[in-house]
XYZ file of C-alpha atoms in Angstrom:
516
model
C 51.887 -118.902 121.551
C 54.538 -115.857 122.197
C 52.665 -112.525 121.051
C 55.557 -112.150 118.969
C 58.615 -113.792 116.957
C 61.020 -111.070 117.696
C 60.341 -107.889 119.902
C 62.817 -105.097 119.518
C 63.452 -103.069 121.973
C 64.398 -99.173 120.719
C 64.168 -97.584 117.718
C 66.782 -96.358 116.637
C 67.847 -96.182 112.687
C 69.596 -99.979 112.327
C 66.451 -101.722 115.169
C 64.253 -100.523 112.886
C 66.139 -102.239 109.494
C 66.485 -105.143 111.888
C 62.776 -105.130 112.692
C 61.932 -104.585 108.949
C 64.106 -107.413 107.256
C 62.720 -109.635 110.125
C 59.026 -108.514 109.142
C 59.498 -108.760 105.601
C 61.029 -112.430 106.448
C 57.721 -113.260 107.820
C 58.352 -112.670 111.302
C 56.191 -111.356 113.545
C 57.580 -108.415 114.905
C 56.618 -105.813 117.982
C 59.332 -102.713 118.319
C 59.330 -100.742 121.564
C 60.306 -97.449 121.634
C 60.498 -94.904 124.777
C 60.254 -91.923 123.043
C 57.292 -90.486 121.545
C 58.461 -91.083 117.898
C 60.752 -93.797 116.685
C 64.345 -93.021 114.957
C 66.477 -92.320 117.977
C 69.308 -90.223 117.116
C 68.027 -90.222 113.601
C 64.792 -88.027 114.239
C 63.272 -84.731 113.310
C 60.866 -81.999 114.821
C 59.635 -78.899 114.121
C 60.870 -77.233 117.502
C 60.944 -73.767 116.241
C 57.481 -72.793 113.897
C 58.585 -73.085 110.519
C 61.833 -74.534 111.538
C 62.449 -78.459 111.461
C 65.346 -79.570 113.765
C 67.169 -83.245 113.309
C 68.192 -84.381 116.723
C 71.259 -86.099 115.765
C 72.607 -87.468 112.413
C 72.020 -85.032 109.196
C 74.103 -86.274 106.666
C 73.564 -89.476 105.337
C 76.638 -91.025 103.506
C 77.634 -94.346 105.092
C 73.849 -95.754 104.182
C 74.272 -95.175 100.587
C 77.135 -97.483 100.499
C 74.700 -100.150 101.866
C 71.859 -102.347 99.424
C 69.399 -101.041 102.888
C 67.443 -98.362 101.337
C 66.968 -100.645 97.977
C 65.898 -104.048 99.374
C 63.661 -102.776 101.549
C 62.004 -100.341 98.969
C 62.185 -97.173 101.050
C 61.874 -95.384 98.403
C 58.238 -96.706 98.250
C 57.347 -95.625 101.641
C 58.165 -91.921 101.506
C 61.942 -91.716 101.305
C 63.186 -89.367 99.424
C 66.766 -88.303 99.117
C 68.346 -85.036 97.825
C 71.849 -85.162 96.702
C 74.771 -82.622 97.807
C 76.960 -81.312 95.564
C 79.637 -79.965 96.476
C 79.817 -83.161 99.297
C 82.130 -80.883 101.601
C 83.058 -76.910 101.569
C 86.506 -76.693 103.339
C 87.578 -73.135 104.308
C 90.057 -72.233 107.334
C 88.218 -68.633 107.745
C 91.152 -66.485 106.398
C 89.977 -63.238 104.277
C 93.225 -62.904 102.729
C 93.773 -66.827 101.808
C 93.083 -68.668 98.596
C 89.549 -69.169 99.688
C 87.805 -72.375 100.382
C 87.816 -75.611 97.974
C 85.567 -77.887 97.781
C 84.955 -81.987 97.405
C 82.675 -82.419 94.864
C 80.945 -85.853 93.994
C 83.094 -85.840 90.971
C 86.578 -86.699 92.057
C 88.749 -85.238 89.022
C 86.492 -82.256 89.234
C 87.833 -81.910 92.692
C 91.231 -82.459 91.713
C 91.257 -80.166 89.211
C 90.050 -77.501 91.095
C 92.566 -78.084 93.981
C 95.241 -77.324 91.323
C 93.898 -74.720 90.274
C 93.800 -73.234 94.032
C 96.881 -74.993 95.369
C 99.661 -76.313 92.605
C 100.475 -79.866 93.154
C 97.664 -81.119 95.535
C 94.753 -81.752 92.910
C 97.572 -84.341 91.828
C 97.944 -85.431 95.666
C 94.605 -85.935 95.813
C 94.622 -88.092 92.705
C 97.428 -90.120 94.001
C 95.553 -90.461 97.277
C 92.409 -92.007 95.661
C 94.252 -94.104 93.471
C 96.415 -95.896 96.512
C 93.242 -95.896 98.782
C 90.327 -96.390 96.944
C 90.898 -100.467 97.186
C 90.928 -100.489 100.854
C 88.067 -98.305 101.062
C 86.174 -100.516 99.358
C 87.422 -103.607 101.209
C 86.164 -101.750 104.635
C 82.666 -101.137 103.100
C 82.686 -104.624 102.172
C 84.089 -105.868 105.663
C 81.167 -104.053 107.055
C 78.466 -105.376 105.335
C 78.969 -109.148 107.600
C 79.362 -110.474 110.908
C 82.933 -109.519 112.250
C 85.367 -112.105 112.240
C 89.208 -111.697 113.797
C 91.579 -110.734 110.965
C 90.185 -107.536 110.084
C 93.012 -105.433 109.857
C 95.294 -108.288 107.776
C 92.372 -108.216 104.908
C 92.058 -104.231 104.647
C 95.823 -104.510 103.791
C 95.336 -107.215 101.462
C 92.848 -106.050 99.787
C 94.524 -102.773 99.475
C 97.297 -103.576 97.544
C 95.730 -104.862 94.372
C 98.340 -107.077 92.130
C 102.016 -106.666 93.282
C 100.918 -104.859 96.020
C 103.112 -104.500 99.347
C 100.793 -105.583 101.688
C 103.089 -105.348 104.825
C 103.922 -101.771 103.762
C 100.262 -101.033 103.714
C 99.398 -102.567 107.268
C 102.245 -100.234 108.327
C 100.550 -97.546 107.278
C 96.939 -98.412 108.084
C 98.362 -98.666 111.604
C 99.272 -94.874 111.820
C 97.272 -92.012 113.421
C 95.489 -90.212 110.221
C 97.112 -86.627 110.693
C 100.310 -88.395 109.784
C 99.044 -90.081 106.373
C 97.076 -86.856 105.264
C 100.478 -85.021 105.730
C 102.283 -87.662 103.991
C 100.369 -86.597 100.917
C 99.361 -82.969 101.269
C 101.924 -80.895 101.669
C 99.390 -77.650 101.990
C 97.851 -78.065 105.234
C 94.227 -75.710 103.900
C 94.072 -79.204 102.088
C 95.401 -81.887 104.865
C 93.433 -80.405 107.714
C 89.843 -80.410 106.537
C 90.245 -84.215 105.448
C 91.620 -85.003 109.127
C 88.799 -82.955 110.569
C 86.278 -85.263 108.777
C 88.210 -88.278 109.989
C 87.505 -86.762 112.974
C 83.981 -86.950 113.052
C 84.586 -91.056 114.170
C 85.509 -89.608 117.257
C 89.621 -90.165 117.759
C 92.497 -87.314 117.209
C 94.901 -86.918 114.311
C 97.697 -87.855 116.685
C 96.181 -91.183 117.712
C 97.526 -94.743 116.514
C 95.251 -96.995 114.901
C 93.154 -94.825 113.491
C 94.194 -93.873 109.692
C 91.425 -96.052 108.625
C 89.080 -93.188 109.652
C 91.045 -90.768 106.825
C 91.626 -93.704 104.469
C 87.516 -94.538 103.594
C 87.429 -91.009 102.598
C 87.256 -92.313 98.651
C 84.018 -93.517 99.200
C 82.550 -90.113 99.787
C 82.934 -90.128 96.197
C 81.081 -93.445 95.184
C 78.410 -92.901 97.528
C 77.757 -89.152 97.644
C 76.257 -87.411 100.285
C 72.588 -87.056 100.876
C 69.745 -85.726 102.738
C 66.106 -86.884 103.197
C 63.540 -84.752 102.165
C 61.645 -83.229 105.475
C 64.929 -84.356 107.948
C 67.162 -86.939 108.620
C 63.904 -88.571 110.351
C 62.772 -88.783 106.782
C 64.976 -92.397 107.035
C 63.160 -93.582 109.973
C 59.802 -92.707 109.181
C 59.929 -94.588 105.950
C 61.219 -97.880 108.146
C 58.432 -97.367 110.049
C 56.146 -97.852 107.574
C 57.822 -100.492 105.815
C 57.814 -102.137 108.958
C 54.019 -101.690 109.484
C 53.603 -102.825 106.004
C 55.284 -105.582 106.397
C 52.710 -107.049 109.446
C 55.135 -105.563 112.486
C 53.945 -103.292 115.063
C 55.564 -100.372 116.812
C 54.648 -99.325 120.398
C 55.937 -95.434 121.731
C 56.265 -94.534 124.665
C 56.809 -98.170 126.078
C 60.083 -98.275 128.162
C 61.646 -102.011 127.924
C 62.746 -102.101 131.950
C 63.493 -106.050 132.007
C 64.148 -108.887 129.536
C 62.179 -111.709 130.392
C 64.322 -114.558 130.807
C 62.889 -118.030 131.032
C 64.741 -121.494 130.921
C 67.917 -120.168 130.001
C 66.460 -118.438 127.139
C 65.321 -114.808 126.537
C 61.468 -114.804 126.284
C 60.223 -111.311 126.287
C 60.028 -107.876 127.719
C 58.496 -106.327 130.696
C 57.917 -102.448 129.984
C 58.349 -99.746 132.741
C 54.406 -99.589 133.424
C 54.478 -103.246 134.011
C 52.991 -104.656 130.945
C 54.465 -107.890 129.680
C 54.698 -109.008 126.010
C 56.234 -112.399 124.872
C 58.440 -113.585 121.992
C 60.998 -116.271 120.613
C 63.551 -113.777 120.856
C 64.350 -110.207 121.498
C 66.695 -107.868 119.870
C 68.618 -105.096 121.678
C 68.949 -102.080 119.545
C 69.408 -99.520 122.302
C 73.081 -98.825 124.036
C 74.408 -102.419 125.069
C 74.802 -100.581 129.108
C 70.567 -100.662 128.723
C 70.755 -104.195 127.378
C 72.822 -105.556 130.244
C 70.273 -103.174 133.228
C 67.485 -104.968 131.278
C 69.246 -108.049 132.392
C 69.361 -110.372 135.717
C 72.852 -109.912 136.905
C 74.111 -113.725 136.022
C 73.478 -113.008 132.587
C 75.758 -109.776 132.405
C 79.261 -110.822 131.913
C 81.879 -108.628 133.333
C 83.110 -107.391 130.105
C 79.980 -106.037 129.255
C 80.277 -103.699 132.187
C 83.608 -102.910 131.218
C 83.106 -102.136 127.656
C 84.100 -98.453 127.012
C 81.991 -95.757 126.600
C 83.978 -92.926 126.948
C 83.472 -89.167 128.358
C 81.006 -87.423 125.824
C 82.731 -86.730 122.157
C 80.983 -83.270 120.497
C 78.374 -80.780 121.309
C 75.916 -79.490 118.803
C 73.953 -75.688 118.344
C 71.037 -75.993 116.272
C 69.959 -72.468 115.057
C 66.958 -71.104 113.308
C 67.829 -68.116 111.653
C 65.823 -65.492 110.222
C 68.163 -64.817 107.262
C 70.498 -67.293 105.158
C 74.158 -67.554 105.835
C 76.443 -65.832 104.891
C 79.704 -66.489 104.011
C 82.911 -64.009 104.298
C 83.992 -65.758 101.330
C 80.971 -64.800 99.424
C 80.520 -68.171 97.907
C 77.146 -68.450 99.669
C 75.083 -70.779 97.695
C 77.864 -73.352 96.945
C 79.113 -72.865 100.294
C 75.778 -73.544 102.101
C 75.108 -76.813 100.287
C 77.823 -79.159 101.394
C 79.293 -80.015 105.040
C 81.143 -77.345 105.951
C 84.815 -78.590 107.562
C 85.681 -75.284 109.204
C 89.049 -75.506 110.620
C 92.228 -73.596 110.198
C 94.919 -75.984 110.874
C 94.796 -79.678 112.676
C 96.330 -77.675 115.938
C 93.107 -76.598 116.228
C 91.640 -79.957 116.647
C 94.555 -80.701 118.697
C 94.039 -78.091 121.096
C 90.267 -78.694 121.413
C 91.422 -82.417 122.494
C 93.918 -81.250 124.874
C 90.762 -78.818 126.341
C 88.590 -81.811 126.172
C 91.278 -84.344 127.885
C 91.548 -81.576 130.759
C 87.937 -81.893 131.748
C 86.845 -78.475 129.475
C 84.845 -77.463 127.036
C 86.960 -76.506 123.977
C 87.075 -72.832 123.621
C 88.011 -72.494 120.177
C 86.416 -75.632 118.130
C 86.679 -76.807 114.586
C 83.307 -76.870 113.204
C 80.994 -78.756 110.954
C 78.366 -76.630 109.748
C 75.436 -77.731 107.586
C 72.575 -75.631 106.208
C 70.516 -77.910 104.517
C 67.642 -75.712 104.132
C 69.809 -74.581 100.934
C 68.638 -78.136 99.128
C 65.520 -78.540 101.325
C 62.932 -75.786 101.095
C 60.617 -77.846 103.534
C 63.144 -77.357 106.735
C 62.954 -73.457 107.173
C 60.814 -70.826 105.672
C 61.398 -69.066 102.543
C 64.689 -66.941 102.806
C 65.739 -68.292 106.183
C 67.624 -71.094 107.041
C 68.362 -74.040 110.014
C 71.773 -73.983 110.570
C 73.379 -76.793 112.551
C 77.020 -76.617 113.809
C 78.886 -79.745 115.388
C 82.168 -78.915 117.197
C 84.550 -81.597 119.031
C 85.635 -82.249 121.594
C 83.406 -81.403 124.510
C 83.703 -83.999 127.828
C 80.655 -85.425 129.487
C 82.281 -84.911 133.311
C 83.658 -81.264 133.561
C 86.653 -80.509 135.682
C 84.903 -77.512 136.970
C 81.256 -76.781 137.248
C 78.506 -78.614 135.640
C 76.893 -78.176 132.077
C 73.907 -76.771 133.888
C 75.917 -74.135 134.447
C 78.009 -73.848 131.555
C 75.779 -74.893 128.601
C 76.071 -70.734 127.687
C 79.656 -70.423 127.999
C 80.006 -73.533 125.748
C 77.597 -72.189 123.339
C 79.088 -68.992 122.988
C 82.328 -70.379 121.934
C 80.828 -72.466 118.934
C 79.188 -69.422 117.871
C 82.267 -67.078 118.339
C 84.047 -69.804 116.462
C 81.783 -69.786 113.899
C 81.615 -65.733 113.122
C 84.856 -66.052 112.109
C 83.709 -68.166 108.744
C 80.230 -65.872 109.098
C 80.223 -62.866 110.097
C 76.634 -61.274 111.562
C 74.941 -65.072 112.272
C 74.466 -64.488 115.552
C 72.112 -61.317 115.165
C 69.714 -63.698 112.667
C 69.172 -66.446 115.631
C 65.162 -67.133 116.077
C 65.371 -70.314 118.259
C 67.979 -72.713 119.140
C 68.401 -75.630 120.292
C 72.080 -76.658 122.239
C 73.155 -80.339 123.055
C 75.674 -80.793 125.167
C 76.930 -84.291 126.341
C 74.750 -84.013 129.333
C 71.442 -83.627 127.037
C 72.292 -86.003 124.984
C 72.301 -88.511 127.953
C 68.895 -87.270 129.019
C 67.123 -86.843 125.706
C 68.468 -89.383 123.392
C 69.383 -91.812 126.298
C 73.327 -91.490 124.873
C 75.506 -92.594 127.791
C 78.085 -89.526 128.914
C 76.602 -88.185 125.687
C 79.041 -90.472 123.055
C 77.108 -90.266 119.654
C 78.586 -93.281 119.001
C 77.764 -95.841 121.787
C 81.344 -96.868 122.969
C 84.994 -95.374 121.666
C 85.766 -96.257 118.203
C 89.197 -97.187 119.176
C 90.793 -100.391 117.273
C 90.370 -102.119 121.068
C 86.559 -101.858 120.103
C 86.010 -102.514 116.357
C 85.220 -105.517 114.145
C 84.551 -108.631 116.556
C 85.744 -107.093 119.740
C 82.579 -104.178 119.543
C 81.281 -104.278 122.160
C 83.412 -106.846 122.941
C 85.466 -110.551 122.542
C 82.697 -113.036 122.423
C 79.637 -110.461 121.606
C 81.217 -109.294 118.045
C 78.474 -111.496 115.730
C 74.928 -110.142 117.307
C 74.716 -112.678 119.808
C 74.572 -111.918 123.574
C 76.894 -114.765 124.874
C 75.676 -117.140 127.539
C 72.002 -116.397 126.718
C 70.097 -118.113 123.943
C 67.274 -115.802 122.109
C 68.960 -112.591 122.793
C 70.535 -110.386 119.922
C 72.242 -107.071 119.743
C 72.110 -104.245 117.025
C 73.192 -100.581 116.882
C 76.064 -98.335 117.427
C 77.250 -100.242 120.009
C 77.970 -103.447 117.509
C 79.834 -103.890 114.610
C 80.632 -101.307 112.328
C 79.612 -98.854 114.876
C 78.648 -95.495 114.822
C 76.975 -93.234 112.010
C 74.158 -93.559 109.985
C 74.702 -96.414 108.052
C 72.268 -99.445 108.822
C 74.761 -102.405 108.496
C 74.756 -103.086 111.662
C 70.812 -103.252 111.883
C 71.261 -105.842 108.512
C 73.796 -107.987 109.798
C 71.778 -108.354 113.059
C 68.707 -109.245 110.421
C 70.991 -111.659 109.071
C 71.575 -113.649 112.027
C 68.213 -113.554 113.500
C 65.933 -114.765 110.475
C 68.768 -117.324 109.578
C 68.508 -118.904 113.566
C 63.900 -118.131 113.499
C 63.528 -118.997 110.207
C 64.099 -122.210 108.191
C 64.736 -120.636 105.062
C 67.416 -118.051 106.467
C 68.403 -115.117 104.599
C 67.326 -114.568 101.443
């Protein structure tokens, strides 16, 4: 007898929902995990006393859009989430502008108060929502199952609703998203903080393809944004446990170094102190690059070599600060609640791309910042706050030097960036913590430091992530192995469907009752 039914190897956010719909199936399940403490990029630590640090994902939207956290009852094993609203604080930093505006879960809320700040685009934003809101949906739905090939063709169907246009709609789905915002905003305070979110997945405004990245921004408003009480680990932690009370087991600090491959068929794992455990089949929930070096070389395809993973994508500056932020626009509470999209114009993001295509890091970057110690009393002590601010776009290889050497110059630029919203946050820094692309190789085992596995560029989306032939959780060629994570279908973010669908596939081939 195999010591298990299914080992997974990693734990990140969607290995563990795999490894917990597979328990709860009835499986017998064993996760390995390198770290010392399961969740991956999903993770937090107290790294400063008093001062809890997420190592990667904070806000949790995509998830809520999910049945995840319901069917699995995570509710009942310590998660606990605490709404935002406002969802998003947009400002472009300018003392003598209208101000910032804000997204607020309530969408005519928002609307109304864009009016009331900028005539004519709380009615843009209407219009928006009201032409977009079907295809949002249709992606959530499209991501919630096993890719199949005609993606793109039922987004536009589904987008049009009765009489629709559906041709006129793939045209437009097809266009970089800086050109659709600007097709309905005419006040760029309003277009360039919704392309700056779009962002976040990684491509420009000015690339093709991509408006789909823009275009799910109605669902921001269904789902709301969240955070888990204690950290974004909060998510992971409560898998764990469901996991454990489900009959699995999870093993840290136990490096998978080979798959053990026997007739044709994966049958285990050999860990990087040599131990060797046993199952019917094993599930890859780390990169797909340490999938295929787990592998013999006549079970790694080609195109799994080639699949594209990019050169690094954002750096982030975690800050403890001794004080709360504060605002130049005064709107401090308000303002500290919601992601903030800090950007002035989408040139910015523009010329932080061209920086980033030229080998540097950018020198002036948009910014996300979040400051959830305003909803979350647990994550800094009282009056103080963690404040964590992403900025794109910051390449892995450097043209000149290394980030060894310019992790300080990069740092200082976020933060200069920043004072500009915030005037004074640098004098209340306690501790920090900076992650480049390089550390995000070496501590969170990202390749060239992409948060999101591989590109999310149309080339790798749907069934050709990671790529053709590998799109529905299967590794081709090799009976018993399965993939989950950012580097499968839908990709990136902290969402879980991927770590569902995988669940899917696996209890429906181990089980004979399939998916229920």
């Amino acid at each position: 007898m195999p010591d298990y039914d299914l080992i997974v190897m990693g734990a990140g956010h969607n290995a563990l929902i795999t490894a917990a719909y597979a328990a709860r199936a009835g499986l017998k399940v064993g996760v390995f995990e390198k770290r010392h403490m399961v969740g991956g990029a999903v993770s937090t630590e107290e790294l400063v006393p008093g001062y809890r640090f997420d190592y990667g994902g904070s806000a949790h939207i995509l998830i809520r859009l999910t049945p995840v956290v319901r069917e699995l009852e995570l509710s009942r094993f310590g998660l606990h989430y605490l709404e935002l609203d406002p969802l998003f604080h947009c400002y472009d930093g300018d003392e003598f502008g209208a101000g910032p505006w804000y997204v607020y879960r309530d969408a005519e809320r928002t609307a109304a108060e864009l009016d009331g700040l900028f005539p004519g685009q709380g009615e843009a934003y209407r219009r928006f929502l009201h032409d977009w809101t079907p295809m949002a949906e249709a992606v959530a739905e499209l991501f919630m199952s096993a890719p199949g090939p005609l993606e793109l063709g039922k987004m536009a169907m589904k987008s049009t609703g009765k009489g629709g246009d559906a041709a006129h709609n793939l045209a437009r789905i097809l266009r970089p998203y800086g050109e659709v915002a600007r097709e309905y905003f005419s006040e760029e305070r309003v277009s360039s903080p919704l392309s700056w979110m779009a962002a976040q997945s990684g491509p420009p405004p000015s690339d093709p393809l991509s408006a789909p990245f823009l275009l799910w921004h109605p669902l921001y408003h269904k789902g709301g944004v969240a955070r888990p009480k204690g950290g974004s680990g909060g998510l992971t932690r409560a898998l764990a446990r469901a996991i454990e009370a489900y009959g699995g087991e999870i093993h840290l600090n136990a490096a998978v170094q080979d798959i053990l491959i026997e007739g044709g068929q994966a049958a285990g794992v050999r860990l990087a102190g040599g131990d060797t455990y046993t199952a019917r089949a094993v599930v890859a929930g780390s990169h797909v690059l340490a999938a295929a070096d787990a592998l013999p070389d006549e079970y790694v395809p080609q195109a799994a070599r080639d699949v594209r993973v990019g050169n690094g994508f954002g750096l982030v500056l975690r800050l403890a600060l001794d004080g709360q932020v504060e605002y130049r626009h005064g709107q401090n509470e308000v303002g500290r609640t919601g992601l903030g999209l800090l950007v002035r114009d989408e040139r910015q993001i523009l010329r932080g791309y061209g920086e980033y295509l030229a080998g540097q890091p950018t020198t002036d970057p948009p910014i996300v910042a979040m400051s959830f110690s305003a909803v979350d009393d647990s994550l800094a002590p009282p009056g103080s706050d963690v404040l964590w601010l992403w900025a794109q776009y910051y390449p892995f290889e450097l043209a000149q030097g290394s980030w060894a050497t310019r992790t300080a110059e990069a740092r200082d630029y976020v933060l200069n960036a920043f004072e500009r919203y915030a005037p004074g946050t640098r004098d209340k820094i306690v501790g920090e913590l900076v992650q480049t692309p390089q550390w995000l190789n070496d501590h969170l085992h990202l390749p060239r430091g992409n948060v999101m596995h591989l590109e999310m560029t149309m080339d790798q989306m749907f069934s050709l992530r990671p790529w053709l032939g590998a799109g529905m959780y299967r590794w081709p060629g090799l009976k018993g192995l399965y993939l989950t994570g950012a580097s499968t279908h839908p990709g990136g973010g902290i969402m879980g469907a991927s770590g569902r669908n995988a669940a899917r596939v696996i209890v429906g081939d181990l089980t004979r009752r399939g998916w229920q």
